[in-house]
PDB file of C-alpha atoms in Angstrom:
ATOM      1  CA  ARG Z 118       8.429  -3.516   7.790  1.00  0.00           C
ATOM      2  CA  LEU Z 119       6.823  -1.172   5.303  1.00  0.00           C
ATOM      3  CA  GLU Z 120       7.680   1.824   7.476  1.00  0.00           C
ATOM      4  CA  GLU Z 121      11.300   0.610   7.568  1.00  0.00           C
ATOM      5  CA  MET Z 122      11.241   0.350   3.770  1.00  0.00           C
ATOM      6  CA  LYS Z 123       9.915   3.913   3.534  1.00  0.00           C
ATOM      7  CA  LYS Z 124      12.979   5.124   5.449  1.00  0.00           C
ATOM      8  CA  LYS Z 125      15.316   3.216   3.114  1.00  0.00           C
ATOM      9  CA  TYR Z 126      13.771   3.861  -0.308  1.00  0.00           C
ATOM     10  CA  GLN Z 127      13.060   7.372  -1.584  1.00  0.00           C
ATOM     11  CA  ILE Z 128      10.550   6.028  -4.095  1.00  0.00           C
ATOM     12  CA  ILE Z 129       8.036   5.364  -1.291  1.00  0.00           C
ATOM     13  CA  GLY Z 130       6.143   8.598  -0.712  1.00  0.00           C
ATOM     14  CA  ASP Z 131       3.517   7.477   1.767  1.00  0.00           C
ATOM     15  CA  ILE Z 132       2.018   4.466   3.507  1.00  0.00           C
ATOM     16  CA  ARG Z 133      -1.696   4.579   4.260  1.00  0.00           C
ATOM     17  CA  VAL Z 134      -3.632   2.118   6.413  1.00  0.00           C
ATOM     18  CA  LEU Z 135      -7.383   1.625   6.653  1.00  0.00           C
ATOM     19  CA  GLY Z 136      -8.280  -1.435   8.689  1.00  0.00           C
ATOM     20  CA  ALA Z 137      -6.654  -4.449   7.059  1.00  0.00           C
ATOM     21  CA  MET Z 138      -5.980  -2.595   3.793  1.00  0.00           C
ATOM     22  CA  ILE Z 139      -2.606  -0.947   3.249  1.00  0.00           C
ATOM     23  CA  GLY Z 140      -1.585   1.351   0.405  1.00  0.00           C
ATOM     24  CA  VAL Z 141       2.025   2.138  -0.482  1.00  0.00           C
ATOM     25  CA  GLU Z 142       2.330   5.236  -2.676  1.00  0.00           C
ATOM     26  CA  PHE Z 143       5.272   5.493  -5.071  1.00  0.00           C
ATOM     27  CA  VAL Z 144       6.599   8.894  -6.082  1.00  0.00           C
ATOM     28  CA  LYS Z 145       9.366  10.280  -8.250  1.00  0.00           C
ATOM     29  CA  ASP Z 146      10.155  12.924  -5.641  1.00  0.00           C
ATOM     30  CA  ARG Z 147       9.004  13.020  -2.017  1.00  0.00           C
ATOM     31  CA  LYS Z 148       8.889  16.830  -1.920  1.00  0.00           C
ATOM     32  CA  THR Z 149       6.733  17.293  -5.001  1.00  0.00           C
ATOM     33  CA  LYS Z 150       4.862  13.984  -4.538  1.00  0.00           C
ATOM     34  CA  GLU Z 151       4.986  13.504  -8.317  1.00  0.00           C
ATOM     35  CA  PRO Z 152       3.388  10.095  -8.966  1.00  0.00           C
ATOM     36  CA  ALA Z 153       5.597   7.216 -10.140  1.00  0.00           C
ATOM     37  CA  ALA Z 154       3.040   5.011 -11.877  1.00  0.00           C
ATOM     38  CA  GLN Z 155       5.590   3.232 -14.075  1.00  0.00           C
ATOM     39  CA  ALA Z 156       7.779   2.460 -11.070  1.00  0.00           C
ATOM     40  CA  CYS Z 157       4.751   1.024  -9.276  1.00  0.00           C
ATOM     41  CA  HIS Z 158       3.958  -1.199 -12.269  1.00  0.00           C
ATOM     42  CA  ASP Z 159       7.602  -2.305 -12.497  1.00  0.00           C
ATOM     43  CA  ILE Z 160       7.629  -3.227  -8.804  1.00  0.00           C
ATOM     44  CA  LEU Z 161       4.429  -5.233  -9.152  1.00  0.00           C
ATOM     45  CA  GLU Z 162       5.823  -7.063 -12.183  1.00  0.00           C
ATOM     46  CA  LEU Z 163       9.032  -7.971 -10.345  1.00  0.00           C
ATOM     47  CA  ALA Z 164       7.034  -9.101  -7.313  1.00  0.00           C
ATOM     48  CA  PHE Z 165       4.840 -11.268  -9.541  1.00  0.00           C
ATOM     49  CA  LYS Z 166       7.922 -12.886 -11.057  1.00  0.00           C
ATOM     50  CA  GLY Z 167       9.025 -13.571  -7.478  1.00  0.00           C
ATOM     51  CA  GLY Z 168       5.725 -15.291  -6.694  1.00  0.00           C
ATOM     52  CA  VAL Z 169       3.754 -12.466  -5.078  1.00  0.00           C
ATOM     53  CA  LYS Z 170       0.615 -11.080  -6.718  1.00  0.00           C
ATOM     54  CA  ILE Z 171      -0.239  -7.527  -5.679  1.00  0.00           C
ATOM     55  CA  TYR Z 172      -2.540  -4.982  -7.270  1.00  0.00           C
ATOM     56  CA  TYR Z 173      -2.145  -1.292  -7.935  1.00  0.00           C
ATOM     57  CA  CYS Z 174      -4.832   1.267  -7.306  1.00  0.00           C
ATOM     58  CA  GLY Z 175      -5.420   4.977  -6.996  1.00  0.00           C
ATOM     59  CA  SER Z 176      -6.506   7.490  -9.576  1.00  0.00           C
ATOM     60  CA  LEU Z 177      -2.867   7.897 -10.676  1.00  0.00           C
ATOM     61  CA  ASP Z 178      -2.026   4.148 -10.687  1.00  0.00           C
ATOM     62  CA  ASN Z 179       0.922   4.683  -8.331  1.00  0.00           C
ATOM     63  CA  VAL Z 180      -0.303   2.911  -5.194  1.00  0.00           C
ATOM     64  CA  MET Z 181       0.392  -0.720  -4.327  1.00  0.00           C
ATOM     65  CA  ARG Z 182      -2.568  -2.184  -2.419  1.00  0.00           C
ATOM     66  CA  PHE Z 183      -2.247  -4.880   0.233  1.00  0.00           C
ATOM     67  CA  LEU Z 184      -5.200  -6.793   1.608  1.00  0.00           C
ATOM     68  CA  THR Z 185      -3.587  -9.744   3.327  1.00  0.00           C
ATOM     69  CA  PRO Z 186      -5.681 -12.860   4.034  1.00  0.00           C
ATOM     70  CA  LEU Z 187      -6.472 -13.463   7.694  1.00  0.00           C
ATOM     71  CA  VAL Z 188      -4.958 -16.962   7.474  1.00  0.00           C
ATOM     72  CA  VAL Z 189      -1.483 -15.802   6.400  1.00  0.00           C
ATOM     73  CA  THR Z 190       1.332 -17.045   8.631  1.00  0.00           C
ATOM     74  CA  ASP Z 191       4.199 -14.856   9.826  1.00  0.00           C
ATOM     75  CA  GLU Z 192       6.539 -16.945   7.696  1.00  0.00           C
ATOM     76  CA  GLN Z 193       4.444 -16.421   4.561  1.00  0.00           C
ATOM     77  CA  MET Z 194       4.131 -12.706   5.272  1.00  0.00           C
ATOM     78  CA  ASN Z 195       7.867 -12.289   5.758  1.00  0.00           C
ATOM     79  CA  GLU Z 196       8.599 -14.278   2.606  1.00  0.00           C
ATOM     80  CA  GLY Z 197       6.233 -12.072   0.604  1.00  0.00           C
ATOM     81  CA  LEU Z 198       7.669  -8.881   2.085  1.00  0.00           C
ATOM     82  CA  ASP Z 199      11.172 -10.077   1.210  1.00  0.00           C
ATOM     83  CA  VAL Z 200      10.107 -10.412  -2.437  1.00  0.00           C
ATOM     84  CA  ILE Z 201       8.413  -7.005  -2.385  1.00  0.00           C
ATOM     85  CA  GLU Z 202      11.386  -5.284  -0.760  1.00  0.00           C
ATOM     86  CA  LYS Z 203      13.758  -6.782  -3.312  1.00  0.00           C
ATOM     87  CA  ALA Z 204      11.550  -5.393  -6.106  1.00  0.00           C
ATOM     88  CA  ILE Z 205      11.327  -1.963  -4.466  1.00  0.00           C
ATOM     89  CA  ALA Z 206      15.091  -1.856  -3.921  1.00  0.00           C
ATOM     90  CA  LYS Z 207      15.757  -2.668  -7.575  1.00  0.00           C
ATOM     91  CA  VAL Z 208      13.335  -0.096  -8.977  1.00  0.00           C
ATOM     92  CA  ASN Z 209      14.460   2.523  -6.438  1.00  0.00           C
ATOM     93  CA  ALA Z 210      18.089   2.039  -7.508  1.00  0.00           C
ATOM     94  CA  GLU Z 211      17.137   2.310 -11.182  1.00  0.00           C
ATOM     95  CA  THR Z 212      15.271   5.581 -10.601  1.00  0.00           C
ATOM     96  CA  LEU Z 213      18.291   7.099  -8.852  1.00  0.00           C
ATOM     97  CA  LYS Z 214      20.545   6.568 -11.895  1.00  0.00           C
TER      98      LYS Z 214
END
């Protein structure tokens, strides 16, 4: 689903995977890869208000880090991704204004 989101939202610059850990990088512009730290923080805040706690990482504070528990159900995962996608869609739309 994250790859599908990357196709839909220009604010997602890259998705990196290392084992169970996933990083979603947010950028102001995909060509220049200019970091979008504030957008990342806004997305995490909206997700938290929706009931999903995620952390940011990276030296530029523009990467959302996933490390999903092994006991998560498909239903829980989809519910969490719905909240995250809603937050990304909102912040993406605001950055395009």
